[in-house]
Coordinates of C-alpha atoms in Angstrom, one line a residue:
M266 CA 0.0 0.0 0.0
T267 CA 1.3 3.5 -0.9
H268 CA 0.8 6.3 1.6
E269 CA 0.7 10.0 0.8
F270 CA 2.5 11.6 3.7
V271 CA 2.0 15.3 4.5
E272 CA 5.4 15.4 6.2
Y273 CA 8.4 13.0 6.9
F274 CA 10.2 12.5 10.2
D275 CA 13.0 10.2 11.3
V276 CA 11.2 9.5 14.6
I277 CA 7.7 10.1 15.8
V278 CA 6.9 9.9 19.5
V279 CA 3.2 9.4 20.4
G280 CA 2.3 10.9 23.8
A281 CA 4.0 13.7 25.7
G282 CA 4.1 12.4 29.3
H283 CA 7.4 11.7 31.1
A284 CA 8.4 8.9 28.7
G285 CA 7.4 10.8 25.6
V286 CA 9.4 14.0 26.4
E287 CA 12.6 12.0 27.2
A288 CA 12.2 9.9 24.1
S289 CA 11.6 12.9 21.8
L290 CA 14.4 15.0 23.3
A291 CA 16.9 12.1 23.1
A292 CA 16.1 11.5 19.4
A293 CA 16.2 15.1 18.5
R294 CA 19.5 15.8 20.4
M295 CA 21.0 12.8 18.6
G296 CA 20.3 14.5 15.3
C297 CA 17.0 13.0 14.2
K298 CA 14.1 15.0 12.8
T299 CA 11.5 14.2 15.4
L300 CA 7.8 14.8 15.9
L301 CA 6.3 14.7 19.4
A302 CA 2.5 14.3 19.0
T303 CA 0.2 14.6 22.0
I304 CA -3.6 14.8 22.6
N305 CA -3.2 18.0 24.7
L306 CA -0.2 20.3 24.7
D307 CA -1.3 21.6 28.2
M308 CA -0.7 18.1 29.6
L309 CA 2.9 17.8 28.5
A310 CA 5.0 16.3 31.4
F311 CA 2.0 16.7 33.6
M312 CA 1.9 15.0 37.0
P313 CA -1.6 13.5 37.3
C314 CA -0.7 11.7 40.5
N315 CA 1.8 12.6 43.2
P316 CA 3.6 16.0 42.9
S317 CA 7.1 14.6 43.4
I318 CA 10.1 13.1 41.7
G319 CA 12.4 10.4 43.1
G320 CA 12.3 8.3 46.2
S321 CA 13.7 4.8 46.9
A322 CA 15.3 3.3 43.7
K323 CA 13.3 5.9 41.7
G324 CA 15.7 8.7 42.7
I325 CA 18.6 6.7 41.5
V326 CA 16.8 6.3 38.1
V327 CA 16.5 10.1 37.8
R328 CA 20.3 10.4 38.4
E329 CA 20.8 7.7 35.7
I330 CA 18.6 9.6 33.3
D331 CA 20.7 12.8 34.0
A332 CA 24.0 10.9 33.7
L333 CA 23.0 9.6 30.2
G334 CA 22.0 13.1 29.0
G335 CA 18.2 13.1 29.8
E336 CA 16.1 16.0 31.1
M337 CA 14.1 14.9 34.2
G338 CA 16.9 15.6 36.7
K339 CA 17.6 19.1 35.3
N340 CA 13.9 20.0 35.2
I341 CA 13.1 19.0 38.8
D342 CA 16.2 20.9 40.0
K343 CA 14.7 24.0 38.4
T344 CA 11.2 23.5 39.9
Y345 CA 11.3 21.7 43.3
I346 CA 9.9 23.2 46.5
Q347 CA 11.5 20.7 48.8
M348 CA 14.5 18.3 48.5
K349 CA 15.3 15.4 50.8
M350 CA 17.7 12.5 50.9
L351 CA 16.0 9.3 52.0
N352 CA 17.5 6.4 54.0
T353 CA 20.5 8.4 55.3
G354 CA 20.8 6.1 58.3
K355 CA 21.2 3.1 56.0
G356 CA 23.9 1.9 53.7
P357 CA 24.8 3.8 50.5
A358 CA 23.1 1.2 48.2
V359 CA 19.6 2.3 49.3
R360 CA 20.1 6.1 49.7
A361 CA 18.0 8.0 47.2
L362 CA 16.9 11.6 46.6
R363 CA 13.3 12.7 46.6
A364 CA 11.9 16.2 45.6
Q365 CA 8.5 17.8 46.0
A366 CA 7.7 19.5 42.7
D367 CA 5.9 22.6 41.9
K368 CA 3.5 20.7 39.7
V369 CA 2.5 23.4 37.3
L370 CA 6.0 24.9 37.0
Y371 CA 7.5 21.4 36.3
A372 CA 5.3 20.9 33.3
R373 CA 5.7 24.5 32.1
E374 CA 9.5 24.3 32.2
M375 CA 9.6 21.0 30.4
K376 CA 7.3 22.3 27.7
H377 CA 9.6 25.3 27.2
T378 CA 12.6 22.9 26.9
V379 CA 10.7 20.8 24.3
E380 CA 9.6 23.9 22.4
R381 CA 13.1 25.2 22.1
Q382 CA 14.8 21.9 21.2
E383 CA 16.4 21.9 17.7
N384 CA 15.1 19.1 15.4
L385 CA 12.0 18.6 17.5
T386 CA 8.4 19.5 16.3
L387 CA 5.7 19.6 19.0
R388 CA 2.2 19.1 17.8
Q389 CA -1.2 18.7 19.4
S390 CA -2.6 15.7 17.5
M391 CA -4.3 12.4 18.3
I392 CA -2.6 9.5 16.7
D393 CA -5.1 6.8 15.7
D394 CA -2.9 4.3 13.9
V395 CA 0.7 3.2 13.4
L396 CA 1.2 2.5 9.7
V397 CA 3.1 -0.7 8.9
E398 CA 4.3 -2.2 5.7
N399 CA 6.0 -5.6 5.3
G400 CA 6.6 -5.7 9.1
K401 CA 8.2 -2.3 9.3
V402 CA 6.9 1.0 10.6
V403 CA 6.4 3.7 7.9
G404 CA 4.4 6.3 9.7
V405 CA 1.3 7.3 11.7
L406 CA -2.3 8.3 10.9
T407 CA -4.0 11.1 12.9
A408 CA -7.6 11.4 14.0
T409 CA -8.0 14.2 11.4
G410 CA -6.8 11.9 8.6
Q411 CA -3.2 13.3 8.3
K412 CA -0.4 10.9 7.6
Y413 CA 3.1 11.5 8.8
G414 CA 6.0 9.3 7.5
A415 CA 8.6 8.0 9.9
K416 CA 11.4 5.4 10.1
A417 CA 10.7 4.7 13.8
V418 CA 7.7 5.3 16.1
V419 CA 7.8 5.3 19.9
V420 CA 4.4 4.8 21.6
T421 CA 4.3 6.4 25.1
T422 CA 0.5 6.8 25.7
G423 CA 0.6 6.4 29.5
T424 CA -2.8 5.7 31.0
A425 CA -4.7 7.3 28.1
L426 CA -4.8 4.1 26.0
R427 CA -8.6 3.2 26.2
G428 CA -8.5 4.9 29.6
E429 CA -11.6 4.9 31.8
I430 CA -12.0 6.9 35.0
I431 CA -13.9 5.2 37.9
L432 CA -15.4 7.1 40.8
G433 CA -17.9 5.2 42.9
E434 CA -20.6 3.9 40.5
L435 CA -19.5 6.4 37.8
K436 CA -17.4 5.1 35.0
Y437 CA -16.5 7.0 31.8
S438 CA -14.0 7.2 29.0
S439 CA -11.1 9.4 29.9
G440 CA -7.3 9.8 30.1
P441 CA -5.7 11.1 33.3
N442 CA -7.1 14.3 34.9
N443 CA -10.2 14.2 32.6
S444 CA -8.2 14.5 29.4
L445 CA -9.2 12.6 26.2
A446 CA -8.7 8.9 26.1
S447 CA -7.0 7.2 23.1
I448 CA -9.4 4.6 21.9
T449 CA -8.7 3.9 18.2
L450 CA -4.9 3.5 18.7
A451 CA -5.5 0.7 21.3
D452 CA -7.6 -1.2 18.9
N453 CA -5.1 -0.7 16.1
L454 CA -2.2 -1.9 18.1
K455 CA -4.1 -5.1 18.8
K456 CA -4.8 -5.5 15.0
L457 CA -1.1 -5.2 14.4
G458 CA -0.7 -8.4 16.4
L459 CA 0.4 -7.0 19.8
E460 CA -1.0 -8.7 22.9
I461 CA -2.8 -6.1 25.1
G462 CA -3.4 -6.2 28.9
R463 CA -5.5 -4.1 31.2
F464 CA -4.2 -2.4 34.4
K465 CA -5.5 0.1 36.9
T466 CA -4.0 2.8 39.0
G467 CA -5.5 5.6 41.1
T468 CA -5.0 9.0 42.8
P469 CA -6.1 10.5 46.1
P470 CA -8.3 13.6 46.9
R471 CA -6.7 17.1 47.0
V472 CA -7.7 19.4 49.8
K473 CA -7.3 23.2 50.3
A474 CA -4.2 24.2 52.3
S475 CA -5.9 27.0 54.2
S476 CA -8.6 24.6 55.5
I477 CA -6.0 22.2 57.1
D478 CA -5.1 22.3 60.8
Y479 CA -1.4 21.8 60.6
S480 CA -0.9 22.3 64.3
V481 CA -2.0 18.7 65.0
T482 CA 0.2 17.2 62.2
E483 CA 4.0 16.5 62.2
I484 CA 6.2 18.8 60.1
Q485 CA 8.4 17.1 57.4
P486 CA 11.0 19.6 56.3
G487 CA 13.5 19.4 53.5
D488 CA 17.3 19.1 53.9
E489 CA 19.5 22.0 54.6
K490 CA 22.5 20.3 53.0
P491 CA 22.5 20.8 49.3
N492 CA 21.6 17.9 47.0
H493 CA 20.7 17.8 43.4
F494 CA 19.3 15.3 40.8
S495 CA 21.4 16.7 38.0
F496 CA 25.2 16.4 38.0
M497 CA 25.2 19.9 36.4
S498 CA 23.4 21.7 39.2
K499 CA 25.4 23.8 41.6
D500 CA 25.3 23.9 45.4
E501 CA 25.1 27.7 45.4
D502 CA 21.7 27.4 43.6
Y503 CA 20.2 25.1 46.2
L504 CA 16.9 26.3 47.4
Q505 CA 16.8 27.5 51.0
D506 CA 13.2 28.7 51.1
Q507 CA 11.7 25.2 51.0
I508 CA 8.1 24.3 51.7
P509 CA 7.5 21.5 54.3
C510 CA 5.2 18.5 54.0
W511 CA 3.2 17.3 56.9
L512 CA 2.5 13.8 58.4
T513 CA -0.9 12.6 59.7
Y514 CA -2.6 9.2 60.0
T515 CA -5.8 7.4 59.3
N516 CA -7.5 6.0 62.5
Q517 CA -10.0 3.4 63.5
F518 CA -13.0 5.7 62.7
S519 CA -11.5 6.2 59.2
H520 CA -11.3 2.4 58.8
Y521 CA -14.9 2.0 60.0
I522 CA -16.1 4.5 57.3
I523 CA -14.3 2.5 54.6
N524 CA -15.5 -0.9 55.9
K525 CA -19.1 0.1 56.1
N526 CA -18.9 1.4 52.4
L527 CA -17.0 -1.5 50.8
H528 CA -20.2 -2.5 49.0
R529 CA -19.9 0.9 47.2
A530 CA -16.2 0.6 46.5
P531 CA -15.5 -0.2 42.8
M532 CA -12.5 -2.2 43.9
F533 CA -14.8 -4.7 45.6
S534 CA -18.1 -4.3 43.7
G535 CA -16.7 -5.7 40.4
I536 CA -16.6 -2.3 38.5
V537 CA -12.8 -2.3 38.5
K538 CA -11.5 -5.0 36.2
G539 CA -7.9 -4.0 35.7
V540 CA -5.0 -5.1 38.0
G541 CA -3.9 -2.5 40.4
P542 CA -0.4 -1.7 41.8
R543 CA 0.8 -3.9 44.6
Y544 CA 3.2 -1.2 46.1
C545 CA 0.8 1.7 45.9
P546 CA -2.6 0.2 46.8
S547 CA -5.8 2.2 47.3
I548 CA -6.7 3.0 50.9
E549 CA -9.7 0.7 50.8
D550 CA -7.4 -2.1 49.6
K551 CA -5.0 -1.4 52.4
I552 CA -7.7 -1.5 55.0
V553 CA -8.9 -4.9 53.8
R554 CA -5.4 -6.4 53.3
F555 CA -3.9 -5.1 56.5
A556 CA -7.0 -5.4 58.8
D557 CA -4.7 -5.7 61.8
K558 CA -3.3 -2.1 61.4
D559 CA -4.8 0.6 63.5
R560 CA -3.6 3.4 61.3
H561 CA -1.8 4.2 58.0
Q562 CA 0.6 7.1 57.3
L563 CA -0.7 10.0 55.2
F564 CA 1.6 12.8 53.9
L565 CA 0.2 16.2 53.1
E566 CA 2.1 17.4 50.1
P567 CA 1.8 20.9 48.7
E568 CA 1.4 20.9 44.9
G569 CA 3.2 24.1 44.4
R570 CA 4.0 27.6 45.6
D571 CA 1.1 29.3 43.9
T572 CA -1.7 26.9 44.6
E573 CA -3.8 25.9 47.6
E574 CA -4.1 22.3 46.5
V575 CA -2.5 19.7 48.8
Y576 CA -2.1 16.1 47.8
I577 CA -2.9 13.4 50.4
Q578 CA -0.3 10.8 49.7
G579 CA -1.5 7.4 51.0
L580 CA -5.2 8.0 50.5
S581 CA -5.6 6.9 46.9
T582 CA -9.2 5.9 46.4
S583 CA -12.1 5.4 44.0
L584 CA -14.8 5.4 46.7
P585 CA -17.9 7.6 46.0
E586 CA -17.5 11.3 46.5
D587 CA -19.7 11.5 49.6
V588 CA -17.7 8.7 51.3
Q589 CA -14.4 10.4 50.3
R590 CA -15.5 13.6 52.0
E591 CA -16.5 11.7 55.2
L592 CA -13.2 9.8 55.1
V593 CA -11.1 13.0 54.7
H594 CA -12.9 14.6 57.6
S595 CA -12.2 11.7 59.9
I596 CA -8.5 12.3 59.7
K597 CA -6.6 14.4 62.3
G598 CA -5.9 17.9 60.9
L599 CA -8.4 17.4 58.1
E600 CA -11.6 17.6 60.1
N601 CA -12.6 20.8 58.3
A602 CA -10.7 20.3 55.1
E603 CA -12.2 21.5 51.9
M604 CA -11.9 18.8 49.2
M605 CA -10.9 20.5 46.0
R606 CA -10.7 17.3 43.8
T607 CA -11.9 13.8 44.4
G608 CA -9.7 10.8 44.1
Y609 CA -10.4 8.3 41.3
A610 CA -9.2 5.1 39.7
I611 CA -8.2 4.8 36.1
E612 CA -8.1 1.7 34.0
Y613 CA -6.0 1.6 30.8
D614 CA -4.6 -0.8 28.2
I615 CA -0.9 -1.8 28.1
V616 CA 1.3 -3.6 25.7
L617 CA 2.4 -6.8 27.5
P618 CA 6.2 -6.2 27.7
H619 CA 7.4 -9.8 27.0
Q620 CA 6.8 -8.8 23.4
L621 CA 9.7 -6.3 23.5
R622 CA 13.4 -6.6 23.0
A623 CA 15.8 -5.0 25.6
T624 CA 16.0 -2.0 23.3
L625 CA 12.2 -1.6 23.8
E626 CA 11.5 -2.3 20.2
T627 CA 8.6 -4.7 19.6
K628 CA 9.7 -8.1 18.3
I629 CA 7.0 -8.3 15.6
I630 CA 7.3 -4.9 14.0
S631 CA 10.6 -3.3 13.1
G632 CA 10.9 0.3 14.1
L633 CA 8.0 0.3 16.6
F634 CA 9.0 1.0 20.2
T635 CA 6.9 1.3 23.3
A636 CA 7.8 2.9 26.6
G637 CA 6.4 4.0 30.0
Q638 CA 3.1 3.0 31.5
T639 CA 2.3 1.6 28.1
N640 CA 4.7 -1.2 29.0
G641 CA 3.0 -1.9 32.4
T642 CA 5.1 0.2 34.8
S643 CA 4.0 2.7 37.4
G644 CA 5.7 6.0 38.2
Y645 CA 7.0 9.0 36.4
E646 CA 10.7 7.9 36.9
E647 CA 10.2 4.4 35.5
A648 CA 8.4 6.0 32.5
A649 CA 11.2 8.6 31.9
G650 CA 13.9 5.9 32.1
Q651 CA 12.2 3.8 29.5
G652 CA 11.4 6.8 27.3
L653 CA 15.1 7.7 27.2
V654 CA 16.2 4.2 26.2
A655 CA 13.5 3.9 23.6
G656 CA 14.3 7.4 22.1
I657 CA 18.0 6.6 22.0
N658 CA 17.4 3.2 20.3
A659 CA 14.9 4.7 17.8
A660 CA 17.5 7.2 16.8
L661 CA 20.3 4.6 16.6
K662 CA 18.1 2.4 14.4
V663 CA 17.3 5.3 12.1
Q664 CA 21.1 6.2 11.9
G665 CA 22.1 2.5 11.3
K666 CA 24.2 2.5 14.4
P667 CA 24.6 -0.3 17.1
E668 CA 21.8 -0.5 19.6
L669 CA 22.0 0.4 23.2
I670 CA 21.2 -2.3 25.8
L671 CA 21.7 -1.4 29.4
K672 CA 22.6 -4.5 31.5
R673 CA 21.4 -5.2 35.0
S674 CA 24.9 -4.3 36.2
D675 CA 24.9 -0.9 34.3
A676 CA 21.8 0.8 35.8
Y677 CA 18.5 0.4 37.6
I678 CA 17.0 1.3 34.2
G679 CA 18.7 -1.9 32.9
V680 CA 17.2 -3.9 35.8
M681 CA 13.7 -2.6 35.1
I682 CA 13.8 -3.2 31.3
D683 CA 15.3 -6.7 31.8
D684 CA 12.6 -7.5 34.4
L685 CA 9.8 -6.3 32.0
V686 CA 11.0 -8.1 28.8
T687 CA 12.2 -11.3 30.5
K688 CA 9.6 -11.8 33.2
G689 CA 6.7 -9.7 32.1
T690 CA 4.5 -8.2 34.7
L691 CA 1.0 -9.2 36.0
E692 CA 0.6 -5.8 37.8
P693 CA 1.8 -2.2 37.5
Y694 CA 5.6 -2.6 37.9
R695 CA 7.5 -0.5 40.4
L696 CA 11.2 -0.3 40.8
L697 CA 12.5 -1.4 44.2
T698 CA 16.1 -1.6 45.4
S699 CA 15.5 -5.3 46.2
R700 CA 15.0 -6.0 42.5
A701 CA 18.7 -5.2 41.8
E702 CA 21.2 -7.9 42.6
Y703 CA 24.1 -5.4 42.1
R704 CA 22.6 -2.6 44.1
L705 CA 26.0 -1.7 45.8
I706 CA 27.3 -0.9 42.3
L707 CA 24.1 0.9 41.2
R708 CA 24.3 3.8 43.7
H709 CA 23.0 7.3 43.7
D710 CA 26.5 8.8 44.0
N711 CA 28.2 7.0 41.1
A712 CA 25.5 7.2 38.3
D713 CA 27.7 9.5 36.2
M714 CA 30.7 7.3 36.6
R715 CA 28.6 4.4 35.3
L716 CA 26.6 6.0 32.5
T717 CA 28.0 9.4 31.3
P718 CA 30.6 7.7 29.0
I719 CA 27.7 5.7 27.5
G720 CA 25.7 8.9 27.0
R721 CA 28.7 10.5 25.4
Q722 CA 29.1 7.5 23.0
V723 CA 25.5 7.6 21.8
G724 CA 25.7 11.4 21.3
L725 CA 23.6 12.7 24.2
V726 CA 26.3 14.2 26.4
D727 CA 27.4 17.5 25.1
E728 CA 30.9 19.0 25.4
E729 CA 30.2 21.1 28.5
R730 CA 28.8 18.2 30.4
W731 CA 31.6 15.9 29.3
Q732 CA 34.3 18.4 30.5
V733 CA 32.6 18.6 33.9
F734 CA 32.5 14.8 34.1
E735 CA 36.2 14.5 33.0
I736 CA 37.3 17.0 35.7
K737 CA 35.4 15.1 38.4
K738 CA 36.7 11.7 37.2
N739 CA 40.3 12.9 37.0
Q740 CA 40.1 14.4 40.5
F741 CA 38.6 11.2 41.9
D742 CA 41.1 8.9 40.2
N743 CA 44.1 11.1 41.3
E744 CA 43.0 11.2 44.9
L745 CA 42.2 7.5 45.0
T746 CA 45.7 6.8 43.7
R747 CA 47.2 9.1 46.3
L748 CA 45.3 7.5 49.1
S749 CA 46.3 4.0 47.8
T750 CA 50.0 4.9 47.8
K751 CA 50.6 7.2 50.8
K752 CA 51.5 5.2 53.9
L753 CA 51.0 5.7 57.6
K754 CA 53.7 4.1 59.8
P755 CA 53.2 3.1 63.4
V756 CA 55.6 5.7 64.7
R757 CA 55.0 7.4 68.0
E758 CA 54.0 10.8 66.6
T759 CA 51.3 9.2 64.3
N760 CA 50.0 6.9 67.0
E761 CA 49.8 9.6 69.6
K762 CA 47.7 11.7 67.2
I763 CA 45.5 8.7 66.4
E764 CA 44.9 7.9 70.1
A765 CA 44.2 11.6 70.9
M766 CA 41.4 11.3 68.4
G767 CA 40.0 8.3 70.4
F768 CA 41.0 5.7 67.8
K769 CA 43.1 2.5 68.1
A770 CA 46.8 2.9 67.4
L771 CA 48.5 1.4 64.4
T772 CA 50.6 -1.8 64.8
D773 CA 51.7 -2.1 61.1
A774 CA 52.3 0.3 58.3
V775 CA 49.1 0.9 56.2
T776 CA 48.1 2.9 53.2
V777 CA 45.7 5.8 53.9
K778 CA 43.1 3.9 51.9
E779 CA 43.5 0.9 54.3
F780 CA 43.3 3.3 57.2
M781 CA 40.0 4.7 55.9
R782 CA 38.5 1.2 55.9
R783 CA 38.1 1.6 59.6
P784 CA 34.4 2.4 60.3
E785 CA 35.2 5.4 62.4
I786 CA 37.7 7.0 60.0
D787 CA 36.3 9.4 57.4
Y788 CA 38.1 11.2 54.6
A789 CA 38.5 14.4 56.6
T790 CA 40.2 12.5 59.5
A791 CA 42.5 10.5 57.1
V792 CA 43.9 13.5 55.3
E793 CA 44.9 15.1 58.6
F794 CA 47.8 12.7 58.5
V795 CA 48.9 13.2 54.8
G796 CA 47.6 16.7 54.0
P797 CA 44.8 17.7 51.6
A798 CA 44.5 16.8 47.9
A799 CA 46.3 18.9 45.3
E800 CA 43.0 20.4 44.3
V801 CA 40.0 21.3 46.5
L802 CA 37.6 18.4 46.2
D803 CA 33.8 18.7 45.9
S804 CA 31.8 17.1 48.8
K805 CA 30.3 14.7 46.3
I806 CA 33.8 13.4 45.2
I807 CA 34.6 12.9 48.9
E808 CA 31.4 11.0 49.4
L809 CA 32.2 8.8 46.4
L810 CA 35.7 8.1 47.7
E811 CA 34.5 7.1 51.1
T812 CA 31.9 4.7 49.7
E813 CA 34.3 3.1 47.2
I814 CA 37.0 2.6 49.8
K815 CA 34.9 1.4 52.7
Y816 CA 32.8 -1.0 50.7
E817 CA 35.6 -2.1 48.3
G818 CA 35.5 -5.7 49.3
Y819 CA 31.8 -6.0 48.8
I820 CA 32.0 -4.0 45.5
N821 CA 34.7 -6.3 44.2
K822 CA 32.6 -9.4 45.0
A823 CA 29.7 -7.8 43.1
L824 CA 32.0 -7.0 40.1
D825 CA 33.2 -10.7 40.0
Q826 CA 29.5 -11.7 39.8
V827 CA 29.1 -9.2 36.9
D828 CA 32.0 -10.7 35.1
K829 CA 30.5 -14.2 35.4
M830 CA 27.1 -13.0 34.1
K831 CA 28.8 -11.1 31.3
R832 CA 30.1 -14.4 29.8
M833 CA 26.5 -15.7 29.8
E834 CA 25.2 -12.5 28.2
E835 CA 27.8 -12.8 25.4
K836 CA 26.4 -16.3 24.5
R837 CA 23.7 -15.3 22.0
I838 CA 20.7 -17.5 21.0
P839 CA 19.8 -17.5 17.3
A840 CA 16.6 -15.6 16.5
N841 CA 15.3 -18.5 14.4
I842 CA 15.9 -21.3 17.0
D843 CA 13.4 -24.2 17.0
W844 CA 12.6 -24.7 20.6
D845 CA 10.7 -27.9 19.9
A846 CA 13.9 -29.4 18.5
I847 CA 15.6 -29.3 21.9
D848 CA 15.1 -32.6 23.6
S849 CA 14.8 -33.0 27.4
I850 CA 14.1 -29.4 28.5
A851 CA 11.1 -29.2 30.8
T852 CA 7.7 -28.4 29.3
E853 CA 7.4 -25.1 31.3
A854 CA 10.8 -24.0 30.1
R855 CA 9.9 -24.7 26.5
Q856 CA 6.7 -22.7 26.8
K857 CA 8.5 -19.8 28.4
F858 CA 11.3 -19.8 25.8
K859 CA 8.7 -19.7 23.0
K860 CA 6.9 -16.8 24.7
I861 CA 9.9 -14.7 25.6
N862 CA 12.3 -15.7 22.8
P863 CA 15.4 -14.8 24.9
E864 CA 18.3 -13.3 23.0
T865 CA 21.1 -14.5 25.3
I866 CA 21.8 -17.4 27.7
G867 CA 21.9 -14.9 30.5
Q868 CA 18.4 -13.6 29.7
A869 CA 17.2 -17.2 29.3
S870 CA 18.5 -18.1 32.8
R871 CA 16.5 -15.2 34.4
I872 CA 13.1 -16.4 33.1
S873 CA 10.8 -17.5 35.9
G874 CA 10.2 -21.3 35.7
V875 CA 13.4 -22.0 33.9
N876 CA 15.8 -24.2 35.9
P877 CA 19.7 -24.6 35.7
A878 CA 19.2 -28.0 34.1
D879 CA 17.2 -26.4 31.2
I880 CA 20.0 -23.9 30.7
S881 CA 22.6 -26.6 30.6
I882 CA 20.6 -28.6 28.0
L883 CA 20.2 -25.4 26.0
M884 CA 23.9 -24.6 26.1
V885 CA 24.8 -28.2 25.0
Y886 CA 22.3 -27.9 22.1
L887 CA 23.7 -24.6 20.9
E888 CA 27.3 -25.9 21.2
G889 CA 26.3 -28.9 19.1
N890 CA 24.8 -26.7 16.4
N891 CA 27.9 -24.5 16.4
K892 CA 30.1 -27.5 15.9
A893 CA 27.9 -28.7 13.1
R894 CA 28.0 -25.3 11.4
R895 CA 31.8 -25.1 11.7
K896 CA 32.1 -28.5 10.0
T897 CA 30.0 -27.4 7.0
E898 CA 32.0 -24.2 6.7

C-alpha cells in the first residue's frame, strides 16, 4: 500500500508524558528530525498523581537519566519546592533523593525545553494508527486523517490508552485528569498483532491548604544540606526557602467508614476489572489487606507555591465522593478540610512487555518502540527511564548504528527493562532496590561514573557536560591513587595523634586507603595525616571516595559476579531457533522460551520457571549446532 504523507520525520513519538518527552528530546538531540504528538499540549510532562520526583530506587533512576543526558533531573532541579535524601541512616546502596515538585512549574519548564529543542516539532494531534508495511513502521495516521511518515515510532501513551475513570458507581472514558482517552490506537495496536493487557491505577483527593489544621500534624522539612538530581546543578543554587510536607494518619474511625462502604467501592463491587499496583494500593485495599493495622501514614504534600491544592499521599481511592468527604474529615488535621478534587481510579490498556526486546523495540514490528506505563510500569521515573532508552534506540536504528542495551549491572534502568522483557508483569511494575542484585554498584553517588561515558558514546552528552565529568573523574582517580600509595607508619607521633582522636593505634604500616576502611575514619580525618589533595575536592567526590573505599571488598565481589554473568550475556541465541527441536528441556521452560524468545543465555537463565538443568541442556544444544555449522564451513 502506498501512503501519501504530508510530512516526513525520522522518529515520531506518540504521547508527551514523562516517557514521551525523554524519548523525543533524546532522538532530536542525537540529530534525528523528530515529531512529538500529544492529545493535549497543556498536559505535557503533567503530574496527574503525586507532585514529586524520586524516592527509593526511583531517585537513582533520575540520576541515571541525567547521567545519560536526559532531562528529568535538570527539570526537577529547576522546579522543586523541597529536596530530601532518604535512608541516610542506612547503607549507600539504598540512599536516594526525593523532591516535591511545583507541579505546574515542572510541566511548564519541560514544555519550554521541548519547544526550544532543535530538530523537534511539538504538535497537538491524536494518533489513531501506526502505519506498517512488510513488518516495518512507515508512519502514523492522525484522527483528522493526516499521515506522517517515519522510520521509527515510539508509543508512550501512559494511562490514556482506552482509559476509563472510575469514581464510585460512575465510569466514563477518559485519560488522566479528565483528558481525552486514546481509543482507536489501542484497537489498532491489537490489530497489528500485539497482545494487550488491562491495568488500573489511582489517585487521592486534593484538599485546600488553608482549611488544614497543621498544628496537629507533624512537620516534614526538606534538607538544609545541598543535594541535586542533575550532576550539572550547583550547590550555590540550592533552594533554602523550602516548603515542608506534613504527616498525619488514618484512624479506627477512618477504617470504619471504609469498611461500612465497601459494597460501594469499585475495587470490591466488580466495577474495576484492571489489575492495580501492589506497592501503591488504594486506601480501601490497604484496610482490607492489613486489617490488623490501627492506622496508616498520610503525607500532606503541597502541589506548588502558587496553589492551595494539597495532595494526600497514601489516600488513593475510588470510593464515591460523599464517602471520600466523610473519610477525609475523619483524619486528624483534616476535620474541616475542603476537598478540591476527588480521588479516582483509572483503567487503561498496556502492551504486554514480554513482546519487547531489551531495546524496547517490539519483536514483531521493526521500528515500533513502546515505553512508560504503556509497558506496564508505574511512576514518572520508570516511564522517563524507558522513554530515554526507547528514544536513544529509535535514533540509533534510524542512523544505522549499534543499539544500546543497558545491562542489569549498568543501571536500575537496565534492571527494570530486563525484568519487563524477561519476566513480564502481572501488575503495574514498580522499581525497588530489592529488585537489583548489584545494588551496591548501582548507587545514587556513582550514576555519572557508570553512565556518562555511555551517554557520550551515543551522542547525548554535550561538550560542556563531558568536560565537567572528566574533571570530576580525574580528581577522583588522582585522589584514590594518592590514598592508595601514601602510607601511615606506626611511629610514636602518628599513634599519639590517632589515640588523641580516640582511635586505636597502628601496629603495622598501612596505606591511607586501608586506614580509611576503619568504620570510624572518614576522609577528613584521614587527610589530617597526609595533607589535603592537590585540588580542593567537591563534597560529592569525597562521598564517592569514602563509599568506594569502605565498601571495596563487597563491591569487588559484586564485580566478580558481573564478570561471570557477562560471559552468559555474550552467548547469543539464534533468533530462528526451533525450541521444539531441543530434547529433554522441561515443558514449562519450553513454553516460556517460546513466549519470551530470549536473545542470550543470560536472559534465558532469568526467566521464571526455567531451571539450571534447562540452561545446561540449551547450552549443549547450541554448542552442538555451532560445531555442526563449523564443519559445514
